[in-house]
Coordinates of C-alpha atoms in Angstrom, one line a residue:
M147 CA 18.1 -12.8 -35.8
M148 CA 15.0 -13.0 -33.5
S149 CA 17.1 -13.0 -30.3
K150 CA 18.9 -9.8 -31.5
M151 CA 15.6 -8.1 -32.2
K152 CA 14.3 -9.0 -28.8
H153 CA 17.4 -7.6 -27.1
F154 CA 17.1 -4.4 -29.1
F155 CA 13.4 -4.0 -28.2
L156 CA 14.3 -4.5 -24.5
L157 CA 16.8 -1.7 -24.6
L158 CA 14.3 0.5 -26.5
T159 CA 11.5 0.0 -23.9
L160 CA 13.7 1.4 -21.2
L161 CA 14.1 4.7 -23.0
M162 CA 10.5 5.4 -24.2
P163 CA 6.9 4.6 -23.3
F164 CA 5.7 1.2 -24.3
T165 CA 3.2 1.6 -27.2
A166 CA 2.5 -1.9 -28.4
S167 CA -1.3 -2.2 -28.4
A168 CA -1.4 -5.6 -26.7
Q169 CA -4.7 -4.8 -24.9
S170 CA -7.5 -2.7 -26.2
A171 CA -8.4 0.1 -23.8
S172 CA -12.1 -0.6 -24.4
D173 CA -11.8 -4.2 -23.0
T174 CA -14.8 -4.5 -20.6
S175 CA -13.8 -8.0 -19.3
W176 CA -11.3 -6.5 -16.8
P177 CA -12.3 -4.0 -14.1
T178 CA -10.9 -0.5 -14.2
A179 CA -8.6 0.8 -11.5
M180 CA -11.4 2.8 -10.0
E181 CA -13.8 -0.2 -10.0
M182 CA -11.2 -2.3 -8.2
A183 CA -10.4 0.5 -5.7
A184 CA -14.0 0.5 -4.6
E185 CA -13.6 -3.2 -3.5
M186 CA -10.1 -2.9 -1.9
Y187 CA -10.6 -1.0 1.3
P188 CA -9.5 -1.4 4.0
G189 CA -6.1 -2.8 3.3
W190 CA -3.4 -4.4 5.5
N191 CA 0.4 -4.5 5.2
L192 CA 2.6 -7.6 5.7
G193 CA 5.1 -5.1 7.0
N194 CA 8.8 -5.6 6.5
T195 CA 8.5 -9.4 6.5
L196 CA 9.8 -9.9 2.9
E197 CA 12.1 -6.9 2.9
P198 CA 15.3 -8.0 4.9
G199 CA 18.5 -8.6 3.2
P200 CA 21.3 -9.1 2.9
C201 CA 21.4 -10.9 6.2
D202 CA 24.8 -12.4 6.7
W203 CA 23.9 -14.1 9.9
I204 CA 21.2 -16.2 8.2
S205 CA 22.7 -18.7 5.7
N206 CA 19.6 -19.4 3.6
P207 CA 18.0 -16.2 2.0
I208 CA 14.6 -17.9 2.1
N209 CA 14.8 -17.6 5.9
W210 CA 15.4 -13.8 5.8
E211 CA 11.6 -13.7 6.1
T212 CA 12.0 -14.0 9.9
A213 CA 15.1 -11.8 10.3
W214 CA 13.1 -8.7 11.5
Q215 CA 10.0 -10.4 13.0
G216 CA 9.4 -13.9 14.2
S217 CA 6.5 -15.3 12.2
K218 CA 6.7 -17.1 8.9
T219 CA 3.7 -16.2 6.8
T220 CA 1.1 -18.9 6.6
Q221 CA -2.4 -19.4 5.2
A222 CA -3.7 -19.2 8.8
I223 CA -2.2 -15.7 9.2
I224 CA -3.8 -14.5 6.0
D225 CA -7.1 -16.1 7.0
F226 CA -7.0 -14.2 10.3
V227 CA -6.3 -11.0 8.5
K228 CA -9.3 -11.4 6.3
A229 CA -11.5 -12.3 9.3
Q230 CA -10.8 -8.9 10.8
G231 CA -12.4 -7.2 7.9
F232 CA -9.5 -6.4 5.6
R233 CA -10.0 -6.8 1.8
S234 CA -6.5 -6.2 0.5
V235 CA -3.0 -7.1 1.4
R236 CA 0.1 -5.1 0.5
I237 CA 3.2 -7.3 0.3
P238 CA 6.3 -5.2 0.7
C239 CA 9.1 -7.3 -0.9
S240 CA 12.8 -7.1 -1.8
W241 CA 14.0 -8.5 -5.1
F242 CA 17.4 -6.8 -5.8
V243 CA 19.0 -8.4 -2.7
H244 CA 17.9 -11.8 -4.1
C245 CA 19.6 -11.4 -7.5
D246 CA 22.8 -12.7 -8.9
A247 CA 25.4 -10.5 -10.6
N248 CA 23.3 -10.5 -13.8
Y249 CA 20.1 -9.4 -12.0
N250 CA 18.5 -12.9 -12.2
I251 CA 16.1 -13.3 -9.2
D252 CA 16.6 -16.5 -7.1
S253 CA 13.8 -18.8 -8.3
N254 CA 13.4 -20.1 -4.7
W255 CA 12.6 -16.6 -3.6
L256 CA 10.1 -16.2 -6.4
D257 CA 8.5 -19.4 -5.4
R258 CA 8.1 -18.3 -1.8
V259 CA 6.6 -14.9 -2.7
Q260 CA 4.3 -16.6 -5.1
Q261 CA 3.1 -18.9 -2.3
I262 CA 2.2 -15.9 -0.1
V263 CA 0.4 -14.2 -3.0
D264 CA -1.6 -17.4 -3.4
Y265 CA -2.5 -17.4 0.3
C266 CA -4.1 -14.1 -0.2
L267 CA -5.9 -14.8 -3.5
K268 CA -7.3 -18.1 -2.0
D269 CA -9.1 -15.8 0.4
S270 CA -10.3 -13.6 -2.4
L271 CA -8.2 -10.7 -1.2
Y272 CA -6.6 -8.1 -3.5
V273 CA -2.8 -8.0 -3.4
V274 CA -0.4 -5.2 -4.0
L275 CA 3.1 -6.6 -4.6
N276 CA 5.9 -4.1 -4.7
D277 CA 9.7 -3.6 -4.7
H278 CA 10.2 -2.4 -1.1
T279 CA 13.3 -0.4 -0.2
D280 CA 15.4 -3.4 -1.2
N281 CA 18.6 -2.2 0.3
N282 CA 17.9 1.2 -1.2
W283 CA 19.3 0.2 -4.6
V284 CA 17.1 2.8 -6.3
E285 CA 15.0 4.6 -3.7
R286 CA 17.9 6.5 -2.2
S287 CA 19.7 7.1 -5.5
F288 CA 18.4 10.5 -6.3
A289 CA 20.9 12.7 -4.4
E290 CA 23.9 11.4 -6.4
R291 CA 22.3 10.6 -9.7
T292 CA 24.1 10.8 -13.0
E293 CA 22.9 10.0 -16.5
S294 CA 24.9 6.8 -16.3
S295 CA 23.4 5.7 -13.0
V296 CA 19.9 6.6 -14.0
S297 CA 20.2 4.6 -17.2
K298 CA 21.6 1.6 -15.3
N299 CA 18.8 1.8 -12.7
C300 CA 16.2 1.9 -15.5
F301 CA 17.8 -1.3 -16.9
I302 CA 17.7 -3.0 -13.5
M303 CA 14.1 -1.9 -13.0
G304 CA 13.2 -3.5 -16.3
M305 CA 15.1 -6.7 -15.5
L306 CA 13.5 -7.1 -12.1
W307 CA 9.9 -6.4 -13.2
K308 CA 10.0 -8.5 -16.3
Q309 CA 10.9 -11.5 -14.2
I310 CA 8.3 -10.8 -11.5
A311 CA 5.6 -10.0 -14.1
N312 CA 6.4 -13.2 -16.1
R313 CA 6.0 -15.3 -12.9
F314 CA 2.5 -13.8 -12.4
R315 CA 1.6 -13.3 -16.0
D316 CA -1.6 -15.4 -15.9
Y317 CA -2.9 -14.1 -12.5
D318 CA -6.2 -12.3 -12.5
H319 CA -7.0 -8.7 -11.8
R320 CA -6.8 -9.1 -8.0
L321 CA -3.0 -8.9 -8.2
L322 CA -1.6 -5.4 -8.6
F323 CA 2.1 -4.5 -9.1
A324 CA 3.7 -1.4 -7.4
G325 CA 7.1 -0.3 -8.8
M326 CA 8.7 1.0 -5.7
N327 CA 8.0 2.0 -2.1
E328 CA 9.2 5.4 -1.0
P329 CA 11.4 6.9 -3.7
D330 CA 13.3 9.8 -2.1
A331 CA 12.6 12.3 -4.8
A332 CA 12.1 16.1 -4.4
G333 CA 12.3 15.9 -0.6
D334 CA 13.2 18.7 1.8
N335 CA 16.9 18.0 1.3
S336 CA 16.8 17.9 -2.5
N337 CA 18.9 20.4 -4.4
D338 CA 17.2 19.7 -7.7
K339 CA 13.5 18.9 -7.3
E340 CA 12.7 19.2 -11.0
G341 CA 15.5 16.8 -11.8
D342 CA 14.3 14.4 -9.2
I343 CA 10.8 14.4 -10.6
A344 CA 12.1 13.7 -14.2
T345 CA 14.2 10.9 -12.9
L346 CA 11.3 9.4 -10.9
I347 CA 9.1 9.4 -14.0
R348 CA 11.8 7.6 -16.0
Y349 CA 12.0 4.9 -13.3
E350 CA 8.2 4.6 -13.2
Q351 CA 8.1 4.4 -17.0
A352 CA 10.7 1.6 -17.0
F353 CA 8.5 -0.3 -14.6
V354 CA 5.3 0.2 -16.6
N355 CA 7.0 -0.8 -19.9
A356 CA 8.6 -3.9 -18.4
V357 CA 5.3 -5.2 -17.1
R358 CA 3.3 -4.4 -20.2
Q359 CA 5.8 -6.1 -22.5
T360 CA 5.4 -9.4 -20.8
G361 CA 1.8 -9.7 -22.2
G362 CA -0.9 -12.0 -21.0
N363 CA -2.9 -10.4 -18.2
N364 CA 0.0 -8.0 -17.5
A365 CA -0.9 -6.2 -20.7
K366 CA -3.9 -4.8 -18.8
R367 CA -3.0 -5.3 -15.1
V368 CA -3.5 -2.4 -12.8
L369 CA -0.1 -0.8 -11.9
V370 CA 0.7 1.4 -8.9
V371 CA 3.2 4.2 -9.2
Q372 CA 4.6 6.2 -6.3
A373 CA 4.4 9.9 -5.6
P374 CA 7.7 11.7 -4.9
S375 CA 8.7 10.6 -1.4
T376 CA 5.1 9.2 -1.3
S377 CA 4.1 12.7 -0.1
V378 CA 0.6 14.0 -0.5
D379 CA 1.9 17.6 -1.0
L380 CA 4.5 16.6 -3.6
A381 CA 1.9 14.5 -5.4
T382 CA -0.3 17.6 -5.5
N383 CA 2.5 19.9 -6.7
Y384 CA 4.0 17.8 -9.4
D385 CA 2.7 15.7 -12.3
V386 CA 4.3 12.3 -11.9
M387 CA 2.1 9.8 -13.8
P388 CA 4.0 7.9 -16.5
Q389 CA 2.5 7.0 -19.9
D390 CA 0.5 3.9 -20.4
N391 CA -1.1 2.4 -23.4
V392 CA -4.0 1.0 -21.3
S393 CA -6.7 3.3 -20.1
N394 CA -7.9 3.4 -16.5
A395 CA -5.2 0.9 -15.3
M396 CA -3.1 2.9 -13.0
M397 CA -3.1 4.1 -9.4
L398 CA -1.0 6.5 -7.4
E399 CA 0.5 5.7 -4.0
V400 CA 1.1 8.1 -1.1
H401 CA 1.8 7.4 2.6
F402 CA 0.6 9.2 5.7
Y403 CA 2.4 9.5 9.1
S404 CA 1.2 12.9 10.3
P405 CA 1.6 14.7 12.6
Y406 CA 5.1 13.3 13.4
N407 CA 4.9 14.3 17.0
F408 CA 1.9 12.0 17.5
T409 CA 2.6 9.2 15.0
M410 CA 6.3 8.5 15.4
M411 CA 8.1 10.7 18.0
T412 CA 9.4 8.6 20.9
K413 CA 10.9 11.3 23.2
D414 CA 10.6 15.0 23.8
E415 CA 13.2 17.2 22.1
S416 CA 14.4 20.8 22.4
W417 CA 12.4 21.7 19.3
G418 CA 9.1 20.1 20.4
N419 CA 7.3 17.5 22.5
Q420 CA 5.7 14.2 21.8
A421 CA 1.9 14.5 21.2
Y422 CA 0.0 12.0 23.3
Y423 CA -3.4 13.5 22.7
W424 CA -4.9 14.0 19.2
G425 CA -8.3 15.3 18.0
S426 CA -10.6 18.1 19.1
G427 CA -12.3 16.1 21.8
N428 CA -9.2 14.4 23.3
H429 CA -6.9 17.2 24.4
V430 CA -6.0 17.4 28.1
S431 CA -6.3 20.8 29.6
G432 CA -2.9 22.4 30.3
S433 CA -0.9 19.4 28.8
I434 CA 2.3 20.1 26.9
H435 CA 1.5 16.8 25.0
N436 CA -1.5 17.9 23.1
A437 CA -1.2 17.9 19.3
T438 CA -0.6 21.4 17.9
W439 CA -1.1 20.6 14.2
G440 CA -2.1 17.8 11.9
E441 CA -5.6 17.2 13.3
E442 CA -9.0 16.7 11.7
S443 CA -8.9 19.7 9.3
Y444 CA -5.4 18.8 8.1
M445 CA -6.4 15.2 7.4
Q446 CA -9.4 16.4 5.5
S447 CA -7.3 18.8 3.5
Q448 CA -4.7 16.2 2.6
M449 CA -7.3 13.7 1.4
R450 CA -9.2 16.4 -0.5
Q451 CA -6.0 17.2 -2.4
M452 CA -5.9 13.7 -3.7
K453 CA -9.5 13.9 -4.8
N454 CA -9.1 17.1 -6.6
K455 CA -6.0 16.1 -8.5
Y456 CA -6.4 12.4 -9.0
T457 CA -9.5 10.4 -7.8
S458 CA -12.0 12.8 -9.3
K459 CA -10.2 12.4 -12.6
G460 CA -10.5 8.6 -12.5
I461 CA -7.0 7.8 -11.0
P462 CA -7.5 6.0 -7.7
V463 CA -5.0 6.7 -4.9
I464 CA -3.8 4.1 -2.4
M465 CA -2.5 5.2 1.0
G466 CA 0.0 2.4 1.0
E467 CA 1.1 3.0 4.6
F468 CA -0.3 4.8 7.6
G469 CA -0.1 4.3 11.3
T470 CA 0.6 5.9 14.7
L471 CA 2.3 4.8 17.9
W472 CA 0.1 3.4 20.6
R473 CA 1.9 4.3 23.8
V474 CA 1.8 3.4 27.5
M475 CA 1.4 6.7 29.2
P476 CA 3.9 7.8 31.8
E477 CA 2.8 8.6 35.3
G478 CA 0.6 11.6 35.5
E479 CA -0.7 11.4 31.9
D480 CA -4.2 10.3 30.8
Q481 CA -4.2 6.8 29.3
D482 CA -7.9 6.9 28.5
K483 CA -7.5 10.2 26.5
H484 CA -4.5 8.8 24.7
D485 CA -6.4 5.6 23.8
A486 CA -9.3 7.7 22.6
S487 CA -6.8 9.7 20.5
I488 CA -5.6 6.5 18.9
Y489 CA -9.1 5.4 17.9
S490 CA -9.9 8.9 16.6
W491 CA -6.8 9.2 14.5
Y492 CA -7.4 5.9 12.7
Y493 CA -11.2 6.5 12.4
T494 CA -10.8 10.0 11.0
L495 CA -8.1 9.2 8.6
C496 CA -9.9 6.2 7.1
R497 CA -13.1 8.1 6.9
Y498 CA -11.6 11.0 5.0
A499 CA -9.6 8.7 2.8
V500 CA -12.6 6.6 1.7
H501 CA -14.7 9.7 1.3
N502 CA -12.2 11.1 -1.2
G503 CA -11.5 7.9 -3.1
V504 CA -8.3 6.9 -1.3
V505 CA -7.7 3.2 -0.3
P506 CA -6.0 3.0 3.1
F507 CA -3.5 0.2 3.9
V508 CA -2.5 0.1 7.6
W509 CA 1.2 -0.5 8.4
D510 CA 1.7 -3.6 10.6
T511 CA 5.1 -5.1 11.4
N512 CA 4.3 -7.8 14.0
Y513 CA 6.5 -6.2 16.7
C514 CA 3.6 -6.0 19.1
Q515 CA 5.4 -4.2 22.0
R516 CA 4.3 -0.7 22.9
P517 CA 5.0 1.9 21.8
S518 CA 4.0 0.3 18.5
M519 CA 1.9 0.9 15.4
D520 CA 1.0 -2.7 15.1
V521 CA -2.5 -3.9 14.9
L522 CA -2.4 -7.8 14.6
N523 CA -0.3 -10.3 16.5
R524 CA 0.6 -12.9 13.9
K525 CA 2.2 -15.3 16.4
T526 CA -0.9 -15.7 18.5
L527 CA -3.5 -14.8 15.8
T528 CA -5.0 -12.2 18.1
V529 CA -5.7 -8.5 17.8
F530 CA -2.9 -6.5 19.4
N531 CA -4.5 -3.0 19.1
Q532 CA -8.3 -3.2 19.1
L533 CA -8.5 0.6 19.1
A534 CA -6.7 0.9 15.8
L535 CA -8.6 -2.0 14.2
D536 CA -12.0 -0.6 15.3
G537 CA -11.0 2.9 14.1
I538 CA -10.0 1.5 10.7
I539 CA -13.1 -0.7 10.2
N540 CA -15.6 1.9 11.5
G541 CA -14.0 4.8 9.7
C542 CA -14.1 2.9 6.4
A543 CA -17.7 1.9 7.0
S544 CA -18.8 5.4 8.0
V545 CA -18.9 6.9 4.5
D546 CA -19.7 5.7 1.0
W547 CA -17.1 5.3 -1.7
P548 CA -17.6 8.5 -3.8
Y549 CA -17.6 7.1 -7.3
T550 CA -20.0 4.2 -7.3
G551 CA -23.0 5.2 -5.1
I552 CA -22.5 1.7 -3.5
S553 CA -21.3 1.1 0.0
H554 CA -19.5 -2.0 1.2
V555 CA -20.5 -4.2 4.0
V556 CA -17.9 -5.0 6.7
R557 CA -18.1 -7.8 9.2
D558 CA -21.6 -8.9 10.1
T559 CA -23.9 -6.3 8.6
F560 CA -26.1 -9.0 7.2
A561 CA -26.4 -10.9 10.5
T562 CA -29.5 -9.1 11.8
D563 CA -31.1 -7.4 8.8
I564 CA -32.8 -8.8 5.7
A565 CA -31.0 -8.2 2.5
Y566 CA -32.5 -8.3 -1.0
D567 CA -31.1 -8.8 -4.5
L568 CA -31.4 -6.1 -7.2
Q569 CA -34.8 -7.5 -8.1
G570 CA -36.1 -7.0 -4.6
R571 CA -36.1 -10.7 -3.6
P572 CA -35.1 -11.6 -0.1
L573 CA -31.8 -13.4 0.2
N574 CA -31.5 -16.4 2.5
N575 CA -27.7 -16.8 2.0
T576 CA -25.8 -13.5 1.8
S577 CA -22.3 -15.1 2.1
T578 CA -21.9 -14.9 -1.6
K579 CA -20.1 -11.8 -3.1
G580 CA -22.3 -9.4 -5.0
V581 CA -24.5 -6.4 -4.8
Y582 CA -27.3 -6.3 -2.3
I583 CA -30.0 -3.9 -1.1
L584 CA -30.1 -3.4 2.7
N585 CA -32.2 -0.8 4.4
G586 CA -32.8 1.0 1.2
K587 CA -29.1 1.3 0.2
K588 CA -26.9 -0.7 -2.2
Y589 CA -24.0 -2.6 -0.8
I590 CA -21.2 -4.6 -2.3
R591 CA -19.2 -7.4 -0.6

C-alpha cells in the first residue's frame, strides 16, 4: 500500500506545485538566496567538460569528460581556479545521456560528478550544478511540443532531479541546483511565445517539486531556474518563476553574449562586420570594425532591468555564462586597442552586474587557442587570458554588492593594510573567513 501511495504522489507532484511544508520559511539556520549571492561572485564555469554524449568513439562513458577538451578535472585544477579569485564554480553537466531506458542515471557517472563537486566544496567554493543541454532532450523541445511530450518531459525532469537531489541530499547550502541550461523558449523563431512560457514554467515546476520532495537539506536548498532562452529581455518581459514552498530560496539565471559582432562573430558578413573594438575609449578612427551597439549604456540597461524586476525584490540573478572572443588582429588592425577592448568588456559587465545584484560566471572551455573566450589553461595551470581575468576581478571589486552594505575582498587586499574585527580590534591573521573593517569599510571574505 505504501509503495502505491508513493507512486501516486510522484505523479501528482509533476502536475502541481509541491506544497508539503518540509521546511519552515522562517528557518534562520540556512542563508537566504540573496545572502548567498553576496558571497558567490565572481564565478567560473567548468565549460562543456561534463556535457558530451553520446560519444560512440569512446567506449566508457566516464571518459566522455575529455571528449571535447583534454583535461580531466582534478583537485589541483579547482585549487588553481580558487587561487585566481573565483568564489563559485558552475558545473554544466549532462544526465539524460547517462541514463538507461528507465531513466536511471549510471551510478558511476553520479560518483564522478560527486567527486568534482567535492573538489569545489573542499575549497569552500559555491557550486551550481545543472542539467546542461544534455543532447537537447528538453531544451530544444519547445518548437514541436504537444501535451503528451510536455507531460513526458515533466516526468523525465522529475526522475532525473530526484536521483541527483538524493545523491546530494545532505550537502550544505554551498551546493545549488539549476534545472536546465538554455531552454529555447519564446525565442525569435517561436510561433507561440505564450505557450512556450507556460511550458517552461511547467518544466521548472517539475524540477522544483522533485528536489523539494527528497527532503533533507534539499527541502531548503537554493534552486536556480532559467529565463526563457536565458535572455535578459525575455526575463524582463515575462513572469517565469515557479512556485516554491520555501521563501527566499530561488535564483533566476540569464546569460550574456552581447554584442554578437564583438563576442562571437568570426568573419565579416554581408549584413555586418566583426567588431574588434569595444567601449567608448577604444574605437579606432575610421575603422569598419568598431562596435556599433551593445556598449556601456546597453550593458548598464540590461543589468538594471534585472535589478528592477528581480534583485530589488529579493530574487538574485546569476549570469550563468558570459564571454567574448579574444582575437589575434589581422595585419593593419590595432592589437593594443583590441586588447583594451577585451579588458573593458569584462570589467564593465562585471561592474554593472555586481552593482545590480547579478552574480557573473565566466564561460571557460579550456580550448585556449585564439580566437577564444577562455580564461584559464587547465592543462598547464596558467592564466590564458590575463586581460579577461583582470577585467573580471577588478570589475567585481570596483563596486559594492547593493543589498548588504558589505564589500568583499579579492586577492591580497589584506596584505598591506591593517584589518579590524567588528569590535575594532586589530587582526593578526586575516586568512579566516568573516566580516572585517578595512579603511573604514566593512568587507566579507
